[in-house]
Amino acid sequence: MACGRLSSSTVTVAWPHNCLVPTFTTLPHIIPLTLSDWRNGDDDRDVWGQFGDILQDAGITIWPDHPKYKEVMPLQAKVEKFPVPNGYSFVTPHRGLEGKEVSKSPGTARELTRFEYTNDLSRAACLQNGQDVVVRIVVLKGEGRKYLEILRKIATGPLGLLSSNHTLPMLKEIAGDSATFCVFPMVGGGNLRNAYDGWAKTSAGDILDMVMQALEGLAFIHNLNIAHRDAFCDNFIVQWQPESLYTMKVPTSRPRVYLIDFETALASEPDSSNRTCVGFPTDEPEEYTRPAIPEMRSGQPYDPFKVDVWQFAMASPFARHLHPWIASWKICEYRMPRIALMQMKRYLSLAVLFIICRPNRYLFPWRHFPAVLLELNVSCLPPANSVEALRQRTYARSTHLITAIMILLIYRVSMSPWDTATLVAWVQDLPREAEIQFRQLRAASKEDLLVLVPYILIGLLSTVFLRFVAVRLLRRPLPPGPKVRTIPPQEPWKLYHAWARNSGPLMTITSLSQQVILLTNLDTVFELFEKRSLIYCNRPRWPMADLLGRQDNVGFTQYGERLRKGRRFLHSALNERYLLDQDGWGDFLVAHSLALLRMMVEGDPREAVGKLVETMIVQFAYGRDFAAQYGELARQVQAQTNLALQPGRWAVNTMPICAFCPCALEHTSAAGRATRSSSSGRSRAPPFERVKADMAAGTAQPSFVKHNLEEFPNMSKADERILIGATGSVYDAGVSTTVATLTSFLLFLSRHPAVQDKAHAELLRVLGSTFSTGVARLPNFADRTDLPYVDAVIQEIVRYNPPVPLVSHAPRKEDTFAGYRVPKGTWVTANIWSMLHDEETYPDPDTFDPESACPGLHLASQLTFLVVARTLALYTIVPASPADAEAPIEFATGLVAAPKPFKVRLVPRSGATEEMLAQALAEVEATVPARPPA
């Protein structure tokens, strides 16, 4: 053994509560140079003997050198009594000791089960409180520091207390400048390989639970970007005592599985896109005796996380002995139904365990799979005409059907191009085999048929299930994408945009029972929503919106006659000709734009925008100013609708059955919350009836409702309800989107004075300038074509923060696009925000720059143009205070993304600004008739 000297230094013990206790100042003189020398030495007792006094000072007593301590005791060992130093009792409890006398006298060692007291780098020891432990050399002269860092991360602290963490906890760390020892609890139940050998004596619940724990442990370290690279059954040890190694944990009723030996582990950075590695897990490839994948020997890169699953699932008795276990099933006369059901339960449970490994897609070498398939298909029972033989063949065929189910599941999981023809031919051959067996059944007596009923049912049910699985799994796949527990509640479109960089422009997000197919490419959206509009013309169901009484809103109406009529009402009045020419709506917009300027100067600009836009939309819808009477109620309805449409906010939107949950549950009490908030009808029916009364009296003003009642006379009550819902859609969409755009204008321009100066210079050039007032006149609709930069500012506002960042449709029938399947009713959502922040189209999408606006992008409304142009012509928008200038820009999450509350103020550009605004208001009031109040 190669040896060297360690420097003398002070060593401390790190306890779980991070207190440091001095232990010694002198280290042994002769120790191995490397961990490999220590591991491969002829006799490590001399090395460990040098550390006996040092560890004793730290409160750790190494087990003595006694020949009997090196015996590997059987799983249920008899009590052995050996002399031990200092009167300590070494206790390793385990299952199966009931009825045995255990000596409690000090000075005796008890129950040395399944543990070799010395194992090269490890040594059995005992703490002062009597707990058996294992001391392991982890770091030697700098070697092993990465191993120590991994242990510190997952085997101690808060992570070490999580029930999903199956890493063996580290109790203490004895650290020095050149060497570090770690102390772990002693687990005396053997490993999973030993447990597998004893499965015949173990309950099926223990078997499945141990395997589930092992997979859970792998998933835990993988989520922390740690790959073990030696995840064989030997490194999964079992604590049979139904108690926890940590007293802070809740005791479990099953054996606890722990993952050990992280010397070969690799830790990747969380944001690392390339997590491959090369070579063997150890530094001595010629001494590596474990099964290895071909990439290790050829030096090609491989994914260590997939190797973990391969090592556990293939190179372990769990998978290697799968077929012998099936072959060992016996047919025991008339006890067959009970045995068949028990074995089916075990087999299907194992199939579920394989499916758990689905994200890794690396269960075992697929080049061996055709041979495994053929082996499982071989019938070991000879053909015969007797009823007994027929019964046996029927049972054997039912077990093969179950086998086929599992194989199909694994095949679908793997997506591997192995011999598909062999599988398909075998599945197609099953009905012919069943027909032959049923022909033989015709010759059997009624008594024999009664005996065969359970097995026939097993075969039939398995065949039906197999057909169901085959139909579902052999279809085209869904687009790839991440699986998430919940949809993020705040600005999810930004997270979708980040996911699209890895998954592509077409991806699927699966959250609980809800699937959403996201589109982040303009060409894809045009193909589906425009060219295939007859398929994607439906709307997704929002159960929470239905509970709020919003099912009549056109945006939530399912495809059918009601939706077609609602759209007809909207298109009849919401067109450019009607808005600008019919009944003086152009002058109406001009008047409101000037009124908004006056309100923004006199009060809070953000609040002024909300109040005036609401008043204008209500007057447009009903011809009267109902804002004072029903405005507060309408705002409550709109706020509740936005709340109902928050992604991930309400469980009822994912699981409609939650509508019947008790009202006490916050996230599932949809029914109770909706009952308190369903005021949609109360805010819309009275104004609608008032318009009808005004029309009958001949005093009705032009409005959306009046126009449609005249355009479509003789409406039924059902059509009137549809028109009321369409009118509510005008209010919801008009107020929310217009307010979001105008408030974004105030917020963005207050942070970009250079953009304001450039737009004002363009206005001076087009409108003319005077010394006293700045601009010679106010801009109007006809000036828009001459103001390209002002128009670009509006387009950039909409691009930087689109008012509706997500637009969802639902196909009326199953569709196929780009080789992927789009199921009927699935949410197909266009991420408008992502398209308007595409780096290929916009070099710097997160910078507000009107010069990068794309021509032909979404054109803002006429009111938006007037407000933006006239505000920039007369005023400068500035933050209300220096603190407001530094506040982060944040947006609310809902159907409409509006800026969260902020403060700005308008500063006149000249002393005559107020006089020009007052004169313009007087001229408009003289020409535009006022709308009567409600």
PDB file of N, CA and C in Angstrom, residues 551-554 562-563 565-566 681 684-685 688-689 715-729:
ATOM      1  N   GLN A 551     -71.574  32.392 -19.525  1.00  0.00           N
ATOM      2  CA  GLN A 551     -71.673  31.488 -20.661  1.00  0.00           C
ATOM      3  C   GLN A 551     -72.277  32.155 -21.894  1.00  0.00           C
ATOM      4  N   ASP A 552     -72.991  33.310 -21.694  1.00  0.00           N
ATOM      5  CA  ASP A 552     -73.554  34.023 -22.843  1.00  0.00           C
ATOM      6  C   ASP A 552     -72.544  34.955 -23.496  1.00  0.00           C
ATOM      7  N   ASN A 553     -71.394  35.177 -22.864  1.00  0.00           N
ATOM      8  CA  ASN A 553     -70.358  36.004 -23.470  1.00  0.00           C
ATOM      9  C   ASN A 553     -69.831  35.297 -24.717  1.00  0.00           C
ATOM     10  N   VAL A 554     -69.690  36.044 -25.816  1.00  0.00           N
ATOM     11  CA  VAL A 554     -69.273  35.436 -27.077  1.00  0.00           C
ATOM     12  C   VAL A 554     -67.915  34.754 -26.934  1.00  0.00           C
ATOM     13  N   ARG A 562     -75.796  29.714 -31.369  1.00  0.00           N
ATOM     14  CA  ARG A 562     -75.676  30.877 -30.486  1.00  0.00           C
ATOM     15  C   ARG A 562     -74.410  31.664 -30.792  1.00  0.00           C
ATOM     16  N   LEU A 563     -73.289  30.960 -31.026  1.00  0.00           N
ATOM     17  CA  LEU A 563     -72.041  31.655 -31.330  1.00  0.00           C
ATOM     18  C   LEU A 563     -72.141  32.375 -32.669  1.00  0.00           C
ATOM     19  N   LYS A 565     -74.824  33.594 -34.140  1.00  0.00           N
ATOM     20  CA  LYS A 565     -75.666  34.783 -34.006  1.00  0.00           C
ATOM     21  C   LYS A 565     -74.945  35.881 -33.227  1.00  0.00           C
ATOM     22  N   GLY A 566     -74.225  35.500 -32.168  1.00  0.00           N
ATOM     23  CA  GLY A 566     -73.479  36.504 -31.412  1.00  0.00           C
ATOM     24  C   GLY A 566     -72.449  37.204 -32.268  1.00  0.00           C
ATOM     25  N   GLY A 681     -75.856  39.002 -15.154  1.00  0.00           N
ATOM     26  CA  GLY A 681     -77.164  39.329 -15.703  1.00  0.00           C
ATOM     27  C   GLY A 681     -77.765  40.572 -15.094  1.00  0.00           C
ATOM     28  N   ARG A 684     -76.736  43.854 -16.894  1.00  0.00           N
ATOM     29  CA  ARG A 684     -76.929  44.052 -18.326  1.00  0.00           C
ATOM     30  C   ARG A 684     -78.389  44.060 -18.758  1.00  0.00           C
ATOM     31  N   ALA A 685     -79.226  43.307 -18.087  1.00  0.00           N
ATOM     32  CA  ALA A 685     -80.617  43.231 -18.520  1.00  0.00           C
ATOM     33  C   ALA A 685     -81.351  44.568 -18.393  1.00  0.00           C
ATOM     34  N   PHE A 688     -80.581  47.067 -21.214  1.00  0.00           N
ATOM     35  CA  PHE A 688     -81.112  46.582 -22.487  1.00  0.00           C
ATOM     36  C   PHE A 688     -82.601  46.890 -22.584  1.00  0.00           C
ATOM     37  N   GLU A 689     -83.361  46.651 -21.517  1.00  0.00           N
ATOM     38  CA  GLU A 689     -84.794  46.941 -21.539  1.00  0.00           C
ATOM     39  C   GLU A 689     -85.042  48.440 -21.662  1.00  0.00           C
ATOM     40  N   MET A 715     -86.932  39.815 -33.061  1.00  0.00           N
ATOM     41  CA  MET A 715     -86.086  38.864 -32.317  1.00  0.00           C
ATOM     42  C   MET A 715     -86.922  38.074 -31.318  1.00  0.00           C
ATOM     43  N   SER A 716     -86.554  36.821 -31.154  1.00  0.00           N
ATOM     44  CA  SER A 716     -87.157  36.009 -30.101  1.00  0.00           C
ATOM     45  C   SER A 716     -86.481  36.326 -28.771  1.00  0.00           C
ATOM     46  N   LYS A 717     -87.046  35.810 -27.675  1.00  0.00           N
ATOM     47  CA  LYS A 717     -86.440  36.011 -26.360  1.00  0.00           C
ATOM     48  C   LYS A 717     -85.048  35.392 -26.297  1.00  0.00           C
ATOM     49  N   ALA A 718     -84.885  34.243 -26.951  1.00  0.00           N
ATOM     50  CA  ALA A 718     -83.559  33.600 -26.965  1.00  0.00           C
ATOM     51  C   ALA A 718     -82.553  34.461 -27.706  1.00  0.00           C
ATOM     52  N   ASP A 719     -82.982  35.088 -28.848  1.00  0.00           N
ATOM     53  CA  ASP A 719     -82.066  35.955 -29.582  1.00  0.00           C
ATOM     54  C   ASP A 719     -81.725  37.204 -28.767  1.00  0.00           C
ATOM     55  N   GLU A 720     -82.688  37.702 -28.011  1.00  0.00           N
ATOM     56  CA  GLU A 720     -82.404  38.866 -27.181  1.00  0.00           C
ATOM     57  C   GLU A 720     -81.373  38.538 -26.106  1.00  0.00           C
ATOM     58  N   ARG A 721     -81.444  37.330 -25.530  1.00  0.00           N
ATOM     59  CA  ARG A 721     -80.436  36.941 -24.547  1.00  0.00           C
ATOM     60  C   ARG A 721     -79.057  36.856 -25.192  1.00  0.00           C
ATOM     61  N   ILE A 722     -79.015  36.385 -26.435  1.00  0.00           N
ATOM     62  CA  ILE A 722     -77.728  36.342 -27.143  1.00  0.00           C
ATOM     63  C   ILE A 722     -77.207  37.753 -27.382  1.00  0.00           C
ATOM     64  N   LEU A 723     -78.110  38.701 -27.754  1.00  0.00           N
ATOM     65  CA  LEU A 723     -77.703  40.087 -27.976  1.00  0.00           C
ATOM     66  C   LEU A 723     -77.228  40.722 -26.670  1.00  0.00           C
ATOM     67  N   ILE A 724     -77.885  40.400 -25.548  1.00  0.00           N
ATOM     68  CA  ILE A 724     -77.421  40.915 -24.252  1.00  0.00           C
ATOM     69  C   ILE A 724     -76.013  40.407 -23.963  1.00  0.00           C
ATOM     70  N   GLY A 725     -75.759  39.110 -24.253  1.00  0.00           N
ATOM     71  CA  GLY A 725     -74.416  38.573 -24.058  1.00  0.00           C
ATOM     72  C   GLY A 725     -73.396  39.210 -24.971  1.00  0.00           C
ATOM     73  N   ALA A 726     -73.795  39.485 -26.228  1.00  0.00           N
ATOM     74  CA  ALA A 726     -72.874  40.153 -27.155  1.00  0.00           C
ATOM     75  C   ALA A 726     -72.571  41.572 -26.705  1.00  0.00           C
ATOM     76  N   THR A 727     -73.576  42.257 -26.149  1.00  0.00           N
ATOM     77  CA  THR A 727     -73.339  43.602 -25.630  1.00  0.00           C
ATOM     78  C   THR A 727     -72.369  43.572 -24.461  1.00  0.00           C
ATOM     79  N   GLY A 728     -72.521  42.572 -23.603  1.00  0.00           N
ATOM     80  CA  GLY A 728     -71.551  42.416 -22.520  1.00  0.00           C
ATOM     81  C   GLY A 728     -70.158  42.150 -23.038  1.00  0.00           C
ATOM     82  N   SER A 729     -70.045  41.414 -24.150  1.00  0.00           N
ATOM     83  CA  SER A 729     -68.732  41.190 -24.749  1.00  0.00           C
ATOM     84  C   SER A 729     -68.113  42.485 -25.234  1.00  0.00           C
TER      85      SER A 729
END
